[in-house]
Amino acid sequence: MAVVPSSSSDGSSSAEIIILYSKGIICGETCGTISVYEKVVKEGLKKVSSFKVDKNGAKVCGLALSANEEVLVCILDNNHLLNLPFQHRDLFKLDEVPKEVVCQVL
């Protein structure tokens, strides 16, 4: 069993949804943030990236990853469906919504 620490320094964000992928887990959080953790032998899980998917801080309530792990789909509590290139996640900045995010209102 692994404990996923809060992503924010003030503890205001918490994991809403967690999915597995080949290297670890992906967490959708309450403040519109996605955090990616990878398995590390001695540490368990280590956060390797984190990025915003909604500038207004909508809660991430659904995640799906394509079979080839290239596309991540997020559903937010404000009825937005987001499609982003998961393979480029290392280029995303924490405080910015990536320009590559395609948003559709449900």
CSV table of C-alpha atoms in Angstrom, one decimal:
chain,number,residue,atom,x,y,z
A,1,MET,CA,0.0,0.0,0.0
A,2,ALA,CA,1.2,3.5,-0.9
A,3,VAL,CA,0.3,6.8,0.6
A,4,VAL,CA,0.1,9.7,-1.9
A,5,PRO,CA,1.1,13.0,-0.3
A,6,SER,CA,-0.8,16.2,-0.8
A,7,SER,CA,0.4,18.0,-3.9
A,8,SER,CA,0.1,21.5,-2.4
A,9,SER,CA,2.1,22.9,0.4
A,10,ASP,CA,-0.9,24.1,2.3
A,11,GLY,CA,-2.7,20.7,2.0
A,12,SER,CA,-5.7,22.2,0.1
A,13,SER,CA,-5.5,19.7,-2.8
A,14,SER,CA,-6.3,16.0,-2.4
A,15,ALA,CA,-6.6,13.1,-4.8
A,16,GLU,CA,-10.1,12.6,-6.3
A,17,ILE,CA,-9.3,9.9,-8.7
A,18,ILE,CA,-6.3,7.6,-9.3
A,19,ILE,CA,-5.6,5.4,-12.3
A,20,LEU,CA,-2.7,3.1,-13.0
A,21,TYR,CA,-0.3,3.3,-15.9
A,22,SER,CA,2.8,1.4,-16.9
A,23,LYS,CA,5.2,3.4,-14.7
A,24,GLY,CA,3.0,4.2,-11.7
A,25,ILE,CA,-0.1,6.2,-11.1
A,26,ILE,CA,-1.9,9.3,-12.3
A,27,CYS,CA,-3.9,11.4,-9.8
A,28,GLY,CA,-6.7,13.8,-10.6
A,29,GLU,CA,-7.0,16.4,-7.8
A,30,THR,CA,-9.5,18.8,-6.3
A,31,CYS,CA,-7.8,21.9,-7.5
A,32,GLY,CA,-7.7,21.1,-11.3
A,33,THR,CA,-4.3,19.5,-11.1
A,34,ILE,CA,-3.0,16.2,-12.5
A,35,SER,CA,0.0,14.7,-10.7
A,36,VAL,CA,2.0,11.8,-12.0
A,37,TYR,CA,3.9,9.4,-9.7
A,38,GLU,CA,6.3,6.7,-10.8
A,39,LYS,CA,7.4,3.6,-8.9
A,40,VAL,CA,10.8,3.8,-7.3
A,41,VAL,CA,12.3,0.7,-5.7
A,42,LYS,CA,13.1,2.0,-2.3
A,43,GLU,CA,10.7,4.9,-2.0
A,44,GLY,CA,7.5,3.4,-3.3
A,45,LEU,CA,6.1,6.3,-5.4
A,46,LYS,CA,7.8,9.5,-6.4
A,47,LYS,CA,6.1,12.5,-7.9
A,48,VAL,CA,7.7,13.2,-11.3
A,49,SER,CA,5.3,15.8,-12.7
A,50,SER,CA,2.3,17.9,-11.9
A,51,PHE,CA,0.3,20.3,-14.1
A,52,LYS,CA,-2.9,22.3,-14.1
A,53,VAL,CA,-5.7,21.3,-16.5
A,54,ASP,CA,-8.2,24.1,-15.4
A,55,LYS,CA,-7.2,27.7,-14.5
A,56,ASN,CA,-10.3,28.1,-12.3
A,57,GLY,CA,-9.4,25.0,-10.2
A,58,ALA,CA,-12.3,22.7,-11.2
A,59,LYS,CA,-12.1,19.3,-9.5
A,60,VAL,CA,-10.8,16.4,-11.7
A,61,CYS,CA,-13.5,13.7,-11.4
A,62,GLY,CA,-12.6,11.3,-14.2
A,63,LEU,CA,-9.5,10.1,-16.0
A,64,ALA,CA,-8.9,7.7,-18.9
A,65,LEU,CA,-5.6,6.9,-20.5
A,66,SER,CA,-5.3,5.5,-24.1
A,67,ALA,CA,-3.9,2.0,-24.4
A,68,ASN,CA,-0.6,3.3,-25.9
A,69,GLU,CA,-0.4,5.9,-23.1
A,70,GLU,CA,-0.2,8.9,-25.5
A,71,VAL,CA,-3.5,10.6,-24.7
A,72,LEU,CA,-5.0,11.4,-21.3
A,73,VAL,CA,-8.7,12.4,-21.1
A,74,CYS,CA,-10.0,14.3,-18.0
A,75,ILE,CA,-13.5,15.0,-16.9
A,76,LEU,CA,-13.9,18.0,-14.7
A,77,ASP,CA,-16.8,18.9,-12.3
A,78,ASN,CA,-17.6,21.9,-14.4
A,79,ASN,CA,-18.7,19.6,-17.3
A,80,HIS,CA,-15.6,20.0,-19.3
A,81,LEU,CA,-13.9,17.1,-21.1
A,82,LEU,CA,-10.2,17.6,-21.7
A,83,ASN,CA,-8.0,15.8,-24.1
A,84,LEU,CA,-4.2,16.2,-23.7
A,85,PRO,CA,-1.0,14.6,-25.0
A,86,PHE,CA,0.2,12.6,-22.0
A,87,GLN,CA,3.5,11.7,-23.7
A,88,HIS,CA,4.5,15.5,-23.5
A,89,ARG,CA,3.6,15.9,-19.8
A,90,ASP,CA,7.3,16.7,-18.9
A,91,LEU,CA,7.0,19.9,-20.9
A,92,PHE,CA,3.9,21.1,-19.0
A,93,LYS,CA,4.4,23.8,-16.2
A,94,LEU,CA,2.7,23.5,-12.8
A,95,ASP,CA,0.9,26.9,-12.8
A,96,GLU,CA,-0.1,26.9,-16.5
A,97,VAL,CA,-2.8,25.0,-18.4
A,98,PRO,CA,-0.9,23.4,-21.3
A,99,LYS,CA,-1.7,25.0,-24.7
A,100,GLU,CA,-2.1,21.4,-26.1
A,101,VAL,CA,-5.3,20.8,-24.0
A,102,VAL,CA,-8.4,20.4,-26.1
A,103,CYS,CA,-11.5,21.4,-24.2
A,104,GLN,CA,-15.1,20.4,-25.0
A,105,VAL,CA,-18.1,21.4,-22.9
A,106,LEU,CA,-20.5,18.5,-22.2
